[in-house]
PDB file of C-alpha atoms in Angstrom:
ATOM      1  CA  UNK A  63     103.027  94.462  87.226  1.00  0.00           C
ATOM      2  CA  UNK A  64     101.431  94.853  83.694  1.00  0.00           C
ATOM      3  CA  UNK A  65     100.060  98.508  83.441  1.00  0.00           C
ATOM      4  CA  UNK A  66      97.149  98.946  81.367  1.00  0.00           C
ATOM      5  CA  UNK A  67      96.337 102.784  80.758  1.00  0.00           C
ATOM      6  CA  UNK A  68      94.608 105.124  78.454  1.00  0.00           C
ATOM      7  CA  UNK A  69      96.302 107.631  80.707  1.00  0.00           C
ATOM      8  CA  UNK A  70      97.755 109.291  84.013  1.00  0.00           C
ATOM      9  CA  UNK A  71      94.939 108.938  86.834  1.00  0.00           C
ATOM     10  CA  UNK A  72      92.190 111.237  86.954  1.00  0.00           C
ATOM     11  CA  UNK A  73      91.342 109.938  90.922  1.00  0.00           C
ATOM     12  CA  UNK A  74      93.987 109.217  93.878  1.00  0.00           C
ATOM     13  CA  UNK A  75      93.439 107.215  96.912  1.00  0.00           C
ATOM     14  CA  UNK A  76      89.936 108.553  97.531  1.00  0.00           C
ATOM     15  CA  UNK A  77      87.151 109.572  95.450  1.00  0.00           C
ATOM     16  CA  UNK A  78      86.431 112.902  94.641  1.00  0.00           C
ATOM     17  CA  UNK A  79      84.184 114.514  97.020  1.00  0.00           C
ATOM     18  CA  UNK A  80      82.433 116.381  94.322  1.00  0.00           C
ATOM     19  CA  UNK A  81      81.912 116.143  90.569  1.00  0.00           C
ATOM     20  CA  UNK A  82      85.263 119.089  88.958  1.00  0.00           C
ATOM     21  CA  UNK A  83      87.268 118.914  86.217  1.00  0.00           C
ATOM     22  CA  UNK A  84      90.742 116.898  86.832  1.00  0.00           C
ATOM     23  CA  UNK A  85      93.033 119.173  85.803  1.00  0.00           C
ATOM     24  CA  UNK A  86      96.589 118.151  83.981  1.00  0.00           C
ATOM     25  CA  UNK A  87      98.789 119.164  87.273  1.00  0.00           C
ATOM     26  CA  UNK A  88      96.564 117.045  89.125  1.00  0.00           C
ATOM     27  CA  UNK A  89      97.014 113.760  87.223  1.00  0.00           C
ATOM     28  CA  UNK A  90     100.026 114.745  87.261  1.00  0.00           C
ATOM     29  CA  UNK A  91     100.475 114.526  91.393  1.00  0.00           C
ATOM     30  CA  UNK A  92      98.404 111.602  91.177  1.00  0.00           C
ATOM     31  CA  UNK A  93     100.512 109.632  88.466  1.00  0.00           C
ATOM     32  CA  UNK A  94     103.968 110.595  91.466  1.00  0.00           C
ATOM     33  CA  UNK A  95     101.658 109.702  94.422  1.00  0.00           C
ATOM     34  CA  UNK A  96     101.164 106.311  93.190  1.00  0.00           C
ATOM     35  CA  UNK A  97     104.725 105.683  92.076  1.00  0.00           C
ATOM     36  CA  UNK A  98     105.228 106.515  95.850  1.00  0.00           C
ATOM     37  CA  UNK A  99     103.910 102.845  96.283  1.00  0.00           C
ATOM     38  CA  UNK A 100     105.367 100.959  94.129  1.00  0.00           C
ATOM     39  CA  UNK A 101     107.178  98.177  95.513  1.00  0.00           C
ATOM     40  CA  UNK A 102     111.187  98.351  94.726  1.00  0.00           C
ATOM     41  CA  UNK A 103     112.852  96.168  91.752  1.00  0.00           C
ATOM     42  CA  UNK A 104     109.448  95.150  90.326  1.00  0.00           C
ATOM     43  CA  UNK A 105     109.363  96.572  86.792  1.00  0.00           C
ATOM     44  CA  UNK A 106     106.526  97.752  85.535  1.00  0.00           C
ATOM     45  CA  UNK A 107     105.079  96.793  81.911  1.00  0.00           C
ATOM     46  CA  UNK A 108     103.127  99.379  80.253  1.00  0.00           C
ATOM     47  CA  UNK A 109     100.271  99.303  77.906  1.00  0.00           C
ATOM     48  CA  UNK A 110      99.351 102.696  77.004  1.00  0.00           C
ATOM     49  CA  UNK A 111      95.758 102.654  74.580  1.00  0.00           C
ATOM     50  CA  UNK A 112      95.965 105.915  72.457  1.00  0.00           C
ATOM     51  CA  UNK A 113      93.912 108.850  73.676  1.00  0.00           C
ATOM     52  CA  UNK A 114      92.936 111.988  72.867  1.00  0.00           C
ATOM     53  CA  UNK A 115      94.164 114.638  75.381  1.00  0.00           C
ATOM     54  CA  UNK A 116      96.340 113.151  77.504  1.00  0.00           C
ATOM     55  CA  UNK A 117      99.340 114.600  75.935  1.00  0.00           C
ATOM     56  CA  UNK A 118     101.635 114.132  78.773  1.00  0.00           C
ATOM     57  CA  UNK A 119     101.092 110.574  79.967  1.00  0.00           C
ATOM     58  CA  UNK A 120     103.245 109.048  77.118  1.00  0.00           C
ATOM     59  CA  UNK A 121     106.604 110.442  78.544  1.00  0.00           C
ATOM     60  CA  UNK A 122     105.740 109.474  82.463  1.00  0.00           C
ATOM     61  CA  UNK A 123     104.495 106.173  81.460  1.00  0.00           C
ATOM     62  CA  UNK A 124     107.724 105.841  79.407  1.00  0.00           C
ATOM     63  CA  UNK A 125     109.946 106.918  82.398  1.00  0.00           C
ATOM     64  CA  UNK A 126     108.381 104.257  84.734  1.00  0.00           C
ATOM     65  CA  UNK A 127     108.218 101.837  81.855  1.00  0.00           C
ATOM     66  CA  UNK A 128     112.793 102.741  81.953  1.00  0.00           C
ATOM     67  CA  UNK A 129     113.512 102.553  85.889  1.00  0.00           C
ATOM     68  CA  UNK A 130     111.819 100.308  86.663  1.00  0.00           C
ATOM     69  CA  UNK A 131     113.600  98.132  83.600  1.00  0.00           C
ATOM     70  CA  UNK A 132     110.122  97.174  82.391  1.00  0.00           C
ATOM     71  CA  UNK A 133     108.284  98.152  78.869  1.00  0.00           C
ATOM     72  CA  UNK A 134     106.402 100.319  77.265  1.00  0.00           C
ATOM     73  CA  UNK A 135     104.108  99.803  74.149  1.00  0.00           C
ATOM     74  CA  UNK A 136     101.548 101.948  72.547  1.00  0.00           C
ATOM     75  CA  UNK A 137      99.042 101.122  69.625  1.00  0.00           C
ATOM     76  CA  UNK A 138      98.783 102.991  66.558  1.00  0.00           C
ATOM     77  CA  UNK A 139      95.371 104.933  67.215  1.00  0.00           C
ATOM     78  CA  UNK A 140      93.510 103.640  64.211  1.00  0.00           C
ATOM     79  CA  UNK A 141      94.211  99.951  65.581  1.00  0.00           C
ATOM     80  CA  UNK A 142      90.438  98.361  66.758  1.00  0.00           C
TER      81      UNK A 142
END
């Protein structure tokens, strides 16, 4: 699996019913729910694009790559 992302997810399996701000703990909950859907034994290779406002994403996505024997890369913030 190749995961190209700019941070943790902002919604779960179903779209939110009303417009509201998604709290960091919600984003982590959505991430953990998605991790429960991953097939076993498949490496997840993560390309994390730089984005302000989601400082915890790098750690969680790096751990995902390590735990699945995938790779993790994030370009420099001044990357085109």
